[in-house]
Short mmCIF file of C-alpha atoms in Angstrom, two decimals:
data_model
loop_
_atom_site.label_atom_id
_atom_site.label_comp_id
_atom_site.label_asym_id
_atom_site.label_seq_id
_atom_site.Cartn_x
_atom_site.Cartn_y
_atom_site.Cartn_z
CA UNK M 1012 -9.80 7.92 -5.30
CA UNK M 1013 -10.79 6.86 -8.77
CA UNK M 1014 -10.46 9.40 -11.86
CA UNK M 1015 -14.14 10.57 -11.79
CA UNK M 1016 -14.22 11.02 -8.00
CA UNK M 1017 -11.13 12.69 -8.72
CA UNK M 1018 -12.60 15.18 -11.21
CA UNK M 1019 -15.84 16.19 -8.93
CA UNK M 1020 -13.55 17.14 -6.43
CA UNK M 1021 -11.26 19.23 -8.35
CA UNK M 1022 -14.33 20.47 -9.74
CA UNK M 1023 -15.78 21.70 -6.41
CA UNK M 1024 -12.02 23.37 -5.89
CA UNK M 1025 -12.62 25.24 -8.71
CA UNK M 1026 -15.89 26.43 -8.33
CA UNK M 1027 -14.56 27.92 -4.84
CA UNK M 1028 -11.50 29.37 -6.13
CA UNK M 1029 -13.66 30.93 -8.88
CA UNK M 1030 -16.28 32.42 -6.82
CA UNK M 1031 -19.02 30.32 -7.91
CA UNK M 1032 -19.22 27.41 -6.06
CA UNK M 1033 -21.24 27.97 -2.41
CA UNK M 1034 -19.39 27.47 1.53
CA UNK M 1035 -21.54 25.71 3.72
CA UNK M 1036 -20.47 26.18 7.29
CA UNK M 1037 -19.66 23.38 9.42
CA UNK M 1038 -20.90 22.82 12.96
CA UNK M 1039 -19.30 21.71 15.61
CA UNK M 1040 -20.96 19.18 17.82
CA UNK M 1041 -23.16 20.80 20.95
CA UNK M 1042 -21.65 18.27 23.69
CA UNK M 1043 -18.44 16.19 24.11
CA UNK M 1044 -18.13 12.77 22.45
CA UNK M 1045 -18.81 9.36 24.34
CA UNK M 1046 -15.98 7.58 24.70
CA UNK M 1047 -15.10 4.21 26.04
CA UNK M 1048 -12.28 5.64 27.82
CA UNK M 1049 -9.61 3.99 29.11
CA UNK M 1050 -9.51 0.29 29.40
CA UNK M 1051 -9.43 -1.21 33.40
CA UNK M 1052 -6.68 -3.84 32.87
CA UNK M 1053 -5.80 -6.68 34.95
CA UNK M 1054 -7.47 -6.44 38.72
CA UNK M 1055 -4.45 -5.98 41.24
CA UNK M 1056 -4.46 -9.44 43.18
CA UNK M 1057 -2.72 -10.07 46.36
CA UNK M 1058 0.79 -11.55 46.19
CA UNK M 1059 0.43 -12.69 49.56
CA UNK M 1060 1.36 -16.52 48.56
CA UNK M 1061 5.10 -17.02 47.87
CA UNK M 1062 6.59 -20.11 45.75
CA UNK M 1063 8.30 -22.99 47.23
CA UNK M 1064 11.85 -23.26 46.53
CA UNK M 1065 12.06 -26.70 46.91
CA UNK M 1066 9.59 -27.65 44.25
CA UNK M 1067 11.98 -26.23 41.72
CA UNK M 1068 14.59 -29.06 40.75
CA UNK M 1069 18.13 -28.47 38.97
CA UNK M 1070 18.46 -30.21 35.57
CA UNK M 1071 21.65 -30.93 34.19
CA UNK M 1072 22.64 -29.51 30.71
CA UNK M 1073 22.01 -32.21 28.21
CA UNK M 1074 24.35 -30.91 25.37
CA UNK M 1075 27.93 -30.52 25.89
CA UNK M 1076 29.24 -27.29 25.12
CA UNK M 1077 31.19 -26.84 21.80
CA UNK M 1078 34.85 -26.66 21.73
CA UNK M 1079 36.55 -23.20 20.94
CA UNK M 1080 37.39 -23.25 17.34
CA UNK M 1081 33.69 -24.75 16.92
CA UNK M 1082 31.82 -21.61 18.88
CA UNK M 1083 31.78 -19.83 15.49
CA UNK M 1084 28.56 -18.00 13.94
CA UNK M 1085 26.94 -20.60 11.34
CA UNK M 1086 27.52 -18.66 8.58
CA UNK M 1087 30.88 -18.67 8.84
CA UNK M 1088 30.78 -22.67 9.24
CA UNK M 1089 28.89 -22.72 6.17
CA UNK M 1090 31.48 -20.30 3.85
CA UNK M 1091 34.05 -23.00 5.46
CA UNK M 1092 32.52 -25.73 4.01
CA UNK M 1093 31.98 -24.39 0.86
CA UNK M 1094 35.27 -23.17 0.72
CA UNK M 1095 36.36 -27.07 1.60
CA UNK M 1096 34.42 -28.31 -1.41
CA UNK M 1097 35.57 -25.56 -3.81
CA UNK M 1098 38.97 -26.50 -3.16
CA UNK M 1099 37.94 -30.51 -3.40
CA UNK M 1100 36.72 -29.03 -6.67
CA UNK M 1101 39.99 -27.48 -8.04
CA UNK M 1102 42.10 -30.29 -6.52
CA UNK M 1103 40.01 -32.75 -8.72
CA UNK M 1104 40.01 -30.99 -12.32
CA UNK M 1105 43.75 -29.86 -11.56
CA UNK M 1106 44.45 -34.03 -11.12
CA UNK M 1107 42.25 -34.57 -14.23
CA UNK M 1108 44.13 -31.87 -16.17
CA UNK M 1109 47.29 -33.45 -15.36
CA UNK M 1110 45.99 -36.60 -16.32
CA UNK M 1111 45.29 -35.61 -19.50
CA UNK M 1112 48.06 -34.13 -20.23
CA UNK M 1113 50.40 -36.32 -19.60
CA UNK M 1114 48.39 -38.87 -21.99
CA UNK M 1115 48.70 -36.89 -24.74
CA UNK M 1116 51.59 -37.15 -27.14
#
């Protein structure tokens, strides 16, 4: 509702709660409604045919399956291999630290 919408309404409260404003009555309707109803749905068909086994044919697996200490959620792969490079990271500016320090008089 915008502002002036707003204030015609709260207007028209306060005209009833006042005693000014006029009640119309509100009628309710004569007969029922019309509705669609319900809708019908799929038609029940027969299931009198039954599916041939043999036209079904057993494929192998294509991947292999992981071993054990790789069956581990992703995420946990991925904090692994951040962890790896973190420590690649400290490992490198630890050597370079030491580097420089022993050139250094």
């Amino acid at each position: 509702m915008n502002p002036a919408q707003l204030d015609l309404q709260l207007a028209a409260i306060n005209r009833i709660l006042e005693g000014t404003g006029t009640v119309i009555d509100i009628k309710l309707p004569t007969e029922a409604q019309k509705t669609r109803g319900r809708p019908k749905g799929a038609p029940n068909k027969p299931k009198t045919t039954l599916r041939d086994p043999s036209a079904f044919k057993h494929v192998e697996k294509k991947r292999q399956t992981l071993p054990r200490w790789m069956n581990l959620r992703c995420c946990t792969l991925i904090n692994i291999a951040y962890i790896d490079q973190f420590i690649l990271i400290i490992f490198f500016y630890s050597s370079l630290y030491l580097c420089l320090c022993s050139m250094s008089p």
